[in-house]
């Protein structure tokens, strides 16, 4: 395991991270905090601020969870909301693709101020995984 103070969390294997967390949780937290700071650096100061605000929001939501399983559920909800939610990334991607097809085919569609009608519904429920015992 790397123990010098300049190595980042990314220089550890998952097994080494687990060992570091068990042996020196304070050092693990320091490395994790630095990794988050590094991840929140954008190309512009505005982008950096946006990333920091997003991380603060995630941290605030995670603090409400009392257990590691609860934290996992919070992260899962954040992911599904940002990707599959009504204003999620998937909905934006579908709108952009629909607009691109309209431009490419030369068909008239609604104006920029009107929302584009969706050709297919956006999935609003999370997929469910069922485990079956044999």
Coordinates of N, CA, C and O in Angstrom, one line a residue:
X1 N 0.8 -1.2 0.0 CA 0.0 0.0 0.0 C 0.9 1.2 0.0 O 1.9 1.3 0.6
X2 N 0.4 2.3 -0.7 CA 1.2 3.5 -0.8 C 0.9 4.3 0.5 O -0.3 4.5 0.9
X3 N 1.9 4.8 1.1 CA 1.7 5.5 2.4 C 2.2 7.0 2.4 O 2.1 7.7 3.3
X4 N 2.8 7.4 1.2 CA 3.3 8.8 1.2 C 2.1 9.7 1.2 O 1.1 9.4 0.7
X5 N 2.3 10.9 1.7 CA 1.3 11.9 1.8 C 0.8 12.5 0.5 O -0.2 13.1 0.5
X6 N 1.6 12.4 -0.6 CA 1.2 13.0 -1.8 C 0.4 12.1 -2.7 O -0.2 12.5 -3.7
X7 N 0.3 10.8 -2.4 CA -0.5 9.9 -3.3 C -2.0 10.1 -3.0 O -2.4 10.3 -1.9
X8 N -2.7 10.1 -4.1 CA -4.2 10.3 -4.0 C -4.9 9.0 -3.9 O -4.3 7.9 -4.0
X9 N -6.2 9.0 -3.7 CA -7.0 7.9 -3.5 C -7.0 7.0 -4.7 O -7.1 5.8 -4.6
X10 N -6.8 7.6 -5.9 CA -6.9 6.8 -7.1 C -5.6 5.9 -7.3 O -5.6 5.1 -8.1
X11 N -4.6 6.2 -6.5 CA -3.4 5.3 -6.6 C -3.5 4.0 -5.9 O -2.6 3.2 -5.9
X12 N -4.7 3.8 -5.2 CA -4.9 2.6 -4.4 C -5.8 1.7 -5.2 O -6.7 2.1 -5.9
X13 N -5.6 0.4 -5.0 CA -6.5 -0.6 -5.5 C -7.7 -0.7 -4.5 O -7.6 -0.2 -3.4
X14 N -8.8 -1.3 -5.0 CA -9.9 -1.4 -4.0 C -9.6 -2.1 -2.8 O -10.0 -1.8 -1.7
X15 N -8.8 -3.2 -2.9 CA -8.3 -3.9 -1.7 C -7.5 -3.0 -0.7 O -7.7 -3.0 0.5
X16 N -6.6 -2.2 -1.3 CA -5.8 -1.3 -0.5 C -6.6 -0.2 0.1 O -6.4 0.2 1.2
X17 N -7.6 0.3 -0.6 CA -8.5 1.3 0.0 C -9.3 0.7 1.2 O -9.4 1.4 2.2
X18 N -9.8 -0.5 1.0 CA -10.5 -1.2 2.1 C -9.5 -1.4 3.3 O -9.9 -1.1 4.5
X19 N -8.3 -1.8 3.1 CA -7.3 -1.9 4.2 C -7.0 -0.6 4.8 O -6.9 -0.5 6.0
X20 N -6.8 0.5 4.0 CA -6.5 1.8 4.5 C -7.7 2.3 5.4 O -7.5 2.8 6.5
X21 N -8.9 2.0 4.9 CA -10.1 2.5 5.7 C -10.1 1.8 7.1 O -10.5 2.4 8.1
X22 N -9.8 0.5 7.1 CA -9.8 -0.2 8.4 C -8.6 0.2 9.3 O -8.8 0.4 10.5
X23 N -7.4 0.4 8.7 CA -6.3 0.8 9.5 C -6.1 2.2 9.9 O -5.7 2.6 11.0
X24 N -6.5 3.1 8.9 CA -6.4 4.5 9.2 C -7.5 5.3 8.5 O -7.4 5.9 7.5
X25 N -8.7 5.2 9.2 CA -9.9 5.9 8.6 C -9.7 7.4 8.4 O -10.3 7.9 7.5
X26 N -9.0 8.0 9.3 CA -8.8 9.5 9.2 C -8.0 9.8 7.9 O -8.4 10.7 7.1
X27 N -7.0 9.0 7.6 CA -6.2 9.2 6.3 C -7.1 9.0 5.1 O -7.1 9.7 4.1
X28 N -7.9 7.9 5.2 CA -8.9 7.6 4.1 C -9.8 8.7 3.9 O -10.0 9.1 2.7
X29 N -10.4 9.3 4.9 CA -11.3 10.5 4.8 C -10.6 11.7 4.2 O -11.1 12.4 3.4
X30 N -9.3 11.9 4.6 CA -8.5 13.0 4.0 C -8.4 12.8 2.5 O -8.5 13.8 1.7
X31 N -8.0 11.6 2.1 CA -7.8 11.3 0.7 C -9.1 11.4 -0.1 O -9.1 12.0 -1.2
X32 N -10.2 11.0 0.5 CA -11.5 11.0 -0.1 C -11.9 12.5 -0.3 O -12.5 12.9 -1.4
X33 N -11.7 13.3 0.7 CA -12.0 14.7 0.7 C -11.2 15.4 -0.4 O -11.8 16.2 -1.2
X34 N -10.0 15.1 -0.5 CA -9.1 15.7 -1.6 C -9.6 15.3 -3.0 O -9.6 16.1 -3.9
X35 N -10.0 14.0 -3.1 CA -10.4 13.5 -4.4 C -11.7 14.2 -4.8 O -11.9 14.6 -6.0
X36 N -12.6 14.5 -3.8 CA -13.8 15.3 -4.2 C -13.5 16.7 -4.6 O -14.1 17.2 -5.5
X37 N -12.6 17.3 -3.9 CA -12.2 18.7 -4.3 C -11.6 18.7 -5.7 O -11.9 19.6 -6.5
X38 N -10.7 17.7 -6.0 CA -10.2 17.6 -7.3 C -11.2 17.4 -8.4 O -11.1 17.9 -9.5
X39 N -12.2 16.6 -8.1 CA -13.3 16.3 -9.0 C -14.2 17.5 -9.3 O -14.8 17.5 -10.3
X40 N -14.2 18.4 -8.3 CA -15.1 19.6 -8.5 C -14.5 20.8 -9.2 O -15.0 21.9 -9.2
X41 N -13.3 20.6 -9.7 CA -12.6 21.7 -10.5 C -13.1 21.6 -11.9 O -13.0 20.6 -12.6
X42 N -13.7 22.8 -12.3 CA -14.2 22.9 -13.7 C -13.2 23.7 -14.6 O -12.2 24.1 -14.1
X43 N -13.6 23.8 -15.8 CA -12.8 24.6 -16.8 C -12.9 26.1 -16.5 O -12.0 26.8 -16.9
X44 N -14.0 26.5 -15.9 CA -14.2 27.9 -15.6 C -14.6 28.1 -14.1 O -15.0 27.1 -13.5
X45 N -14.4 29.2 -13.5 CA -14.8 29.4 -12.1 C -16.3 29.1 -11.9 O -16.7 28.6 -10.9
X46 N -17.1 29.5 -12.9 CA -18.6 29.2 -12.8 C -18.9 27.7 -12.8 O -19.7 27.3 -12.0
X47 N -18.2 27.0 -13.6 CA -18.4 25.5 -13.7 C -17.9 24.9 -12.4 O -18.5 24.0 -11.9
X48 N -16.8 25.4 -11.8 CA -16.3 24.9 -10.6 C -17.3 25.1 -9.5 O -17.6 24.2 -8.7
X49 N -17.9 26.3 -9.4 CA -18.9 26.6 -8.4 C -20.1 25.7 -8.6 O -20.6 25.2 -7.6
X50 N -20.5 25.5 -9.8 CA -21.7 24.6 -10.1 C -21.4 23.2 -9.6 O -22.2 22.5 -8.9
X51 N -20.2 22.7 -9.8 CA -19.8 21.3 -9.4 C -19.7 21.3 -7.8 O -20.2 20.3 -7.2
X52 N -19.2 22.3 -7.2 CA -19.1 22.4 -5.8 C -20.6 22.4 -5.2 O -20.8 21.7 -4.2
X53 N -21.5 23.2 -5.8 CA -22.8 23.2 -5.3 C -23.5 21.9 -5.4 O -24.2 21.4 -4.5
X54 N -23.2 21.2 -6.5 CA -23.8 19.9 -6.7 C -23.3 18.9 -5.6 O -24.1 18.1 -5.0
X55 N -22.0 19.0 -5.3 CA -21.4 18.1 -4.3 C -22.0 18.4 -2.9 O -22.3 17.5 -2.1
X56 N -22.1 19.7 -2.6 CA -22.7 20.1 -1.3 C -24.1 19.6 -1.2 O -24.5 19.1 -0.1
X57 N -24.9 19.6 -2.2 CA -26.2 19.1 -2.2 C -26.2 17.6 -2.0 O -27.0 17.1 -1.1
X58 N -25.4 16.9 -2.7 CA -25.3 15.4 -2.5 C -24.8 15.1 -1.0 O -25.4 14.2 -0.4
X59 N -23.9 15.8 -0.5 CA -23.4 15.6 0.9 C -24.5 15.9 1.9 O -24.7 15.1 2.8
X60 N -25.3 16.9 1.7 CA -26.4 17.2 2.6 C -27.5 16.1 2.6 O -28.0 15.7 3.6
X61 N -27.7 15.5 1.4 CA -28.7 14.4 1.3 C -28.1 13.2 2.0 O -28.9 12.4 2.6
X62 N -26.8 12.9 1.8 CA -26.2 11.7 2.4 C -26.2 11.8 3.9 O -26.2 10.8 4.6
X63 N -26.1 13.0 4.4 CA -26.0 13.2 5.9 C -27.3 12.7 6.6 O -27.3 12.3 7.7
X64 N -28.4 12.7 5.8 CA -29.7 12.3 6.4 C -29.8 10.8 6.6 O -30.5 10.3 7.4
X65 N -29.0 10.1 5.8 CA -29.0 8.6 5.9 C -28.2 8.2 7.2 O -27.2 8.7 7.5
X66 N -28.8 7.2 7.9 CA -28.2 6.8 9.1 C -27.3 5.6 9.0 O -26.5 5.3 9.8
X67 N -27.4 4.8 7.9 CA -26.6 3.6 7.7 C -26.0 3.6 6.3 O -26.4 4.4 5.4
X68 N -25.0 2.8 6.1 CA -24.4 2.7 4.7 C -25.5 2.3 3.7 O -25.5 2.8 2.5
X69 N -26.4 1.4 4.0 CA -27.5 1.0 3.1 C -28.4 2.2 2.8 O -28.8 2.4 1.6
X70 N -28.6 3.0 3.8 CA -29.4 4.2 3.6 C -28.7 5.2 2.6 O -29.3 5.8 1.8
X71 N -27.4 5.3 2.8 CA -26.6 6.2 1.9 C -26.7 5.7 0.5 O -26.8 6.4 -0.5
X72 N -26.6 4.3 0.3 CA -26.7 3.8 -1.0 C -28.1 4.1 -1.6 O -28.1 4.4 -2.8
X73 N -29.1 4.0 -0.9 CA -30.4 4.3 -1.4 C -30.5 5.8 -1.8 O -31.2 6.1 -2.8
X74 N -29.9 6.7 -1.0 CA -29.9 8.1 -1.3 C -29.2 8.3 -2.7 O -29.7 9.0 -3.6
X75 N -28.0 7.7 -2.8 CA -27.3 7.8 -4.1 C -28.1 7.3 -5.3 O -28.1 7.8 -6.3
X76 N -28.7 6.1 -5.0 CA -29.5 5.5 -6.1 C -30.7 6.5 -6.5 O -30.9 6.7 -7.7
X77 N -31.3 7.1 -5.5 CA -32.4 8.0 -5.9 C -31.9 9.3 -6.6 O -32.5 9.8 -7.5
X78 N -30.7 9.8 -6.2 CA -30.1 10.9 -6.9 C -29.9 10.5 -8.3 O -30.2 11.3 -9.3
X79 N -29.3 9.4 -8.6 CA -28.9 8.9 -9.9 C -30.2 8.8 -10.8 O -30.3 9.3 -11.9
X80 N -31.2 8.1 -10.3 CA -32.4 7.8 -11.1 C -33.1 9.1 -11.3 O -33.7 9.3 -12.4
X81 N -33.2 10.1 -10.4 CA -33.8 11.3 -10.6 C -33.1 12.1 -11.7 O -33.7 12.7 -12.6
X82 N -31.8 12.2 -11.6 CA -31.0 13.0 -12.6 C -31.0 12.4 -13.9 O -30.9 13.1 -14.9
X83 N -31.1 11.1 -14.1 CA -31.1 10.4 -15.4 C -32.5 10.2 -15.9 O -32.8 10.6 -17.0
X84 N -33.4 9.6 -15.1 CA -34.7 9.2 -15.6 C -35.8 10.1 -15.2 O -37.0 9.9 -15.6
X85 N -35.6 11.1 -14.3 CA -36.6 12.0 -13.9 C -37.2 12.8 -15.0 O -36.7 12.9 -16.1
X86 N -38.3 13.5 -14.7 CA -39.0 14.3 -15.7 C -38.1 15.3 -16.4 O -38.2 15.5 -17.6
X87 N -37.2 16.0 -15.6 CA -36.3 16.9 -16.2 C -34.9 16.3 -16.2 O -33.9 17.0 -16.2
X88 N -34.8 15.0 -16.3 CA -33.5 14.3 -16.2 C -32.7 14.3 -17.6 O -33.2 14.9 -18.6
X89 N -31.6 13.8 -17.5 CA -30.7 13.8 -18.7 C -31.3 13.0 -19.9 O -31.1 13.4 -21.0
X90 N -32.0 11.9 -19.6 CA -32.6 11.2 -20.7 C -33.7 12.0 -21.4 O -33.8 12.0 -22.6
X91 N -34.5 12.7 -20.6 CA -35.5 13.6 -21.2 C -34.9 14.7 -22.1 O -35.4 15.0 -23.2
X92 N -33.8 15.3 -21.6 CA -33.1 16.3 -22.4 C -32.5 15.7 -23.7 O -32.6 16.3 -24.7
X93 N -32.0 14.5 -23.5 CA -31.4 13.9 -24.7 C -32.4 13.6 -25.7 O -32.2 13.8 -26.9
X94 N -33.6 13.1 -25.3 CA -34.7 12.8 -26.2 C -35.2 14.1 -26.9 O -35.5 14.1 -28.1
X95 N -35.3 15.2 -26.2 CA -35.7 16.4 -26.8 C -34.7 16.9 -27.8 O -35.1 17.4 -28.9
X96 N -33.4 16.8 -27.5 CA -32.4 17.2 -28.5 C -32.4 16.4 -29.7 O -32.3 16.9 -30.8
X97 N -32.6 15.1 -29.5 CA -32.6 14.2 -30.7 C -33.8 14.4 -31.5 O -33.8 14.4 -32.8
X98 N -35.0 14.7 -30.9 CA -36.2 15.0 -31.7 C -36.0 16.3 -32.5 O -36.4 16.4 -33.6
X99 N -35.4 17.3 -31.9 CA -35.1 18.5 -32.5 C -34.2 18.3 -33.7 O -34.3 18.9 -34.8
X100 N -33.1 17.5 -33.5 CA -32.2 17.2 -34.5 C -32.8 16.5 -35.7 O -32.6 16.9 -36.9
X101 N -33.7 15.6 -35.5 CA -34.5 14.9 -36.5 C -35.3 15.9 -37.3 O -35.4 15.9 -38.5
X102 N -36.0 16.8 -36.6 CA -36.8 17.8 -37.2 C -36.0 18.7 -38.1 O -36.4 19.0 -39.3
X103 N -34.8 19.1 -37.7 CA -34.0 20.0 -38.5 C -33.5 19.2 -39.7 O -33.5 19.7 -40.8
X104 N -33.1 17.9 -39.5 CA -32.5 17.1 -40.6 C -33.6 16.8 -41.6 O -33.3 16.7 -42.8
X105 N -34.8 16.6 -41.2 CA -35.8 16.2 -42.1 C -36.6 17.4 -42.7 O -37.4 17.3 -43.6
X106 N -36.4 18.6 -42.1 CA -37.1 19.8 -42.5 C -38.5 19.9 -42.2 O -39.3 20.7 -42.7
X107 N -39.0 19.0 -41.2 CA -40.4 19.1 -40.8 C -40.6 20.2 -39.8 O -39.7 20.6 -39.0
X108 N -41.7 20.8 -39.8 CA -42.1 21.9 -38.9 C -42.5 21.3 -37.6 O -43.3 20.3 -37.5
X109 N -42.0 21.8 -36.5 CA -42.4 21.4 -35.2 C -42.8 22.6 -34.4 O -43.0 23.7 -34.9
X110 N -43.0 22.4 -33.1 CA -43.4 23.5 -32.2 C -42.3 24.5 -32.2 O -41.1 24.2 -32.4
X111 N -42.6 25.7 -31.8 CA -41.6 26.8 -31.7 C -40.7 26.5 -30.5 O -40.9 25.6 -29.7
X112 N -39.6 27.2 -30.4 CA -38.6 27.1 -29.3 C -39.2 27.2 -28.0 O -38.8 26.6 -27.0
X113 N -40.3 28.1 -27.9 CA -40.9 28.4 -26.6 C -41.8 27.2 -26.1 O -42.0 27.1 -24.9
X114 N -42.3 26.4 -27.0 CA -43.1 25.3 -26.7 C -42.3 24.1 -26.4 O -41.3 23.8 -27.2
X115 N -42.6 23.2 -25.4 CA -41.9 22.0 -25.3 C -42.2 21.0 -26.4 O -43.3 21.0 -26.9
X116 N -41.2 20.3 -26.9 CA -41.4 19.4 -27.9 C -42.1 18.2 -27.4 O -41.9 17.7 -26.3
X117 N -43.2 17.7 -28.2 CA -43.9 16.5 -27.7 C -43.0 15.3 -27.8 O -42.1 15.2 -28.6
X118 N -43.2 14.5 -26.8 CA -42.3 13.3 -26.8 C -42.9 12.2 -27.6 O -44.1 11.9 -27.5
X119 N -42.1 11.6 -28.5 CA -42.6 10.5 -29.3 C -42.7 9.2 -28.5 O -43.5 8.4 -28.8
X120 N -41.9 9.1 -27.5 CA -42.0 7.9 -26.6 C -42.0 8.4 -25.1 O -41.3 9.4 -24.8
X121 N -42.7 7.8 -24.3 CA -42.7 8.2 -22.9 C -41.4 8.0 -22.2 O -40.7 7.0 -22.5
X122 N -41.0 8.9 -21.3 CA -39.8 8.7 -20.5 C -40.2 7.8 -19.3 O -41.2 8.0 -18.7
X123 N -39.3 6.8 -19.1 CA -39.5 5.9 -18.0 C -39.4 6.7 -16.7 O -38.4 7.3 -16.4
X124 N -40.5 6.7 -15.9 CA -40.5 7.4 -14.6 C -40.3 6.6 -13.4 O -40.0 7.0 -12.4
X125 N -40.5 5.3 -13.6 CA -40.3 4.4 -12.5 C -38.9 3.7 -12.6 O -38.5 3.4 -13.7
X126 N -38.3 3.4 -11.5 CA -37.1 2.7 -11.5 C -37.3 1.2 -11.8 O -38.3 0.7 -11.4
X127 N -36.4 0.6 -12.5 CA -36.5 -0.8 -12.8 C -36.4 -1.6 -11.4 O -35.7 -1.1 -10.5
X128 N -37.1 -2.7 -11.3 CA -37.1 -3.4 -10.1 C -36.4 -4.7 -10.4 O -36.6 -5.4 -11.4
X129 N -35.5 -5.1 -9.5 CA -34.8 -6.3 -9.5 C -35.3 -7.3 -8.5 O -35.4 -7.0 -7.3
X130 N -35.7 -8.5 -8.9 CA -36.3 -9.5 -8.0 C -35.2 -10.6 -7.9 O -34.8 -11.1 -8.9
X131 N -34.9 -11.0 -6.7 CA -34.0 -12.1 -6.5 C -34.9 -13.4 -6.3 O -35.8 -13.3 -5.5
X132 N -34.5 -14.5 -6.9 CA -35.2 -15.7 -6.7 C -34.3 -16.8 -6.2 O -33.2 -17.0 -6.7
X133 N -34.7 -17.4 -5.1 CA -33.9 -18.5 -4.5 C -34.2 -19.8 -5.3 O -35.3 -20.0 -5.6
X134 N -33.2 -20.6 -5.4 CA -33.4 -21.9 -6.0 C -33.5 -22.9 -4.9 O -33.0 -22.9 -3.9

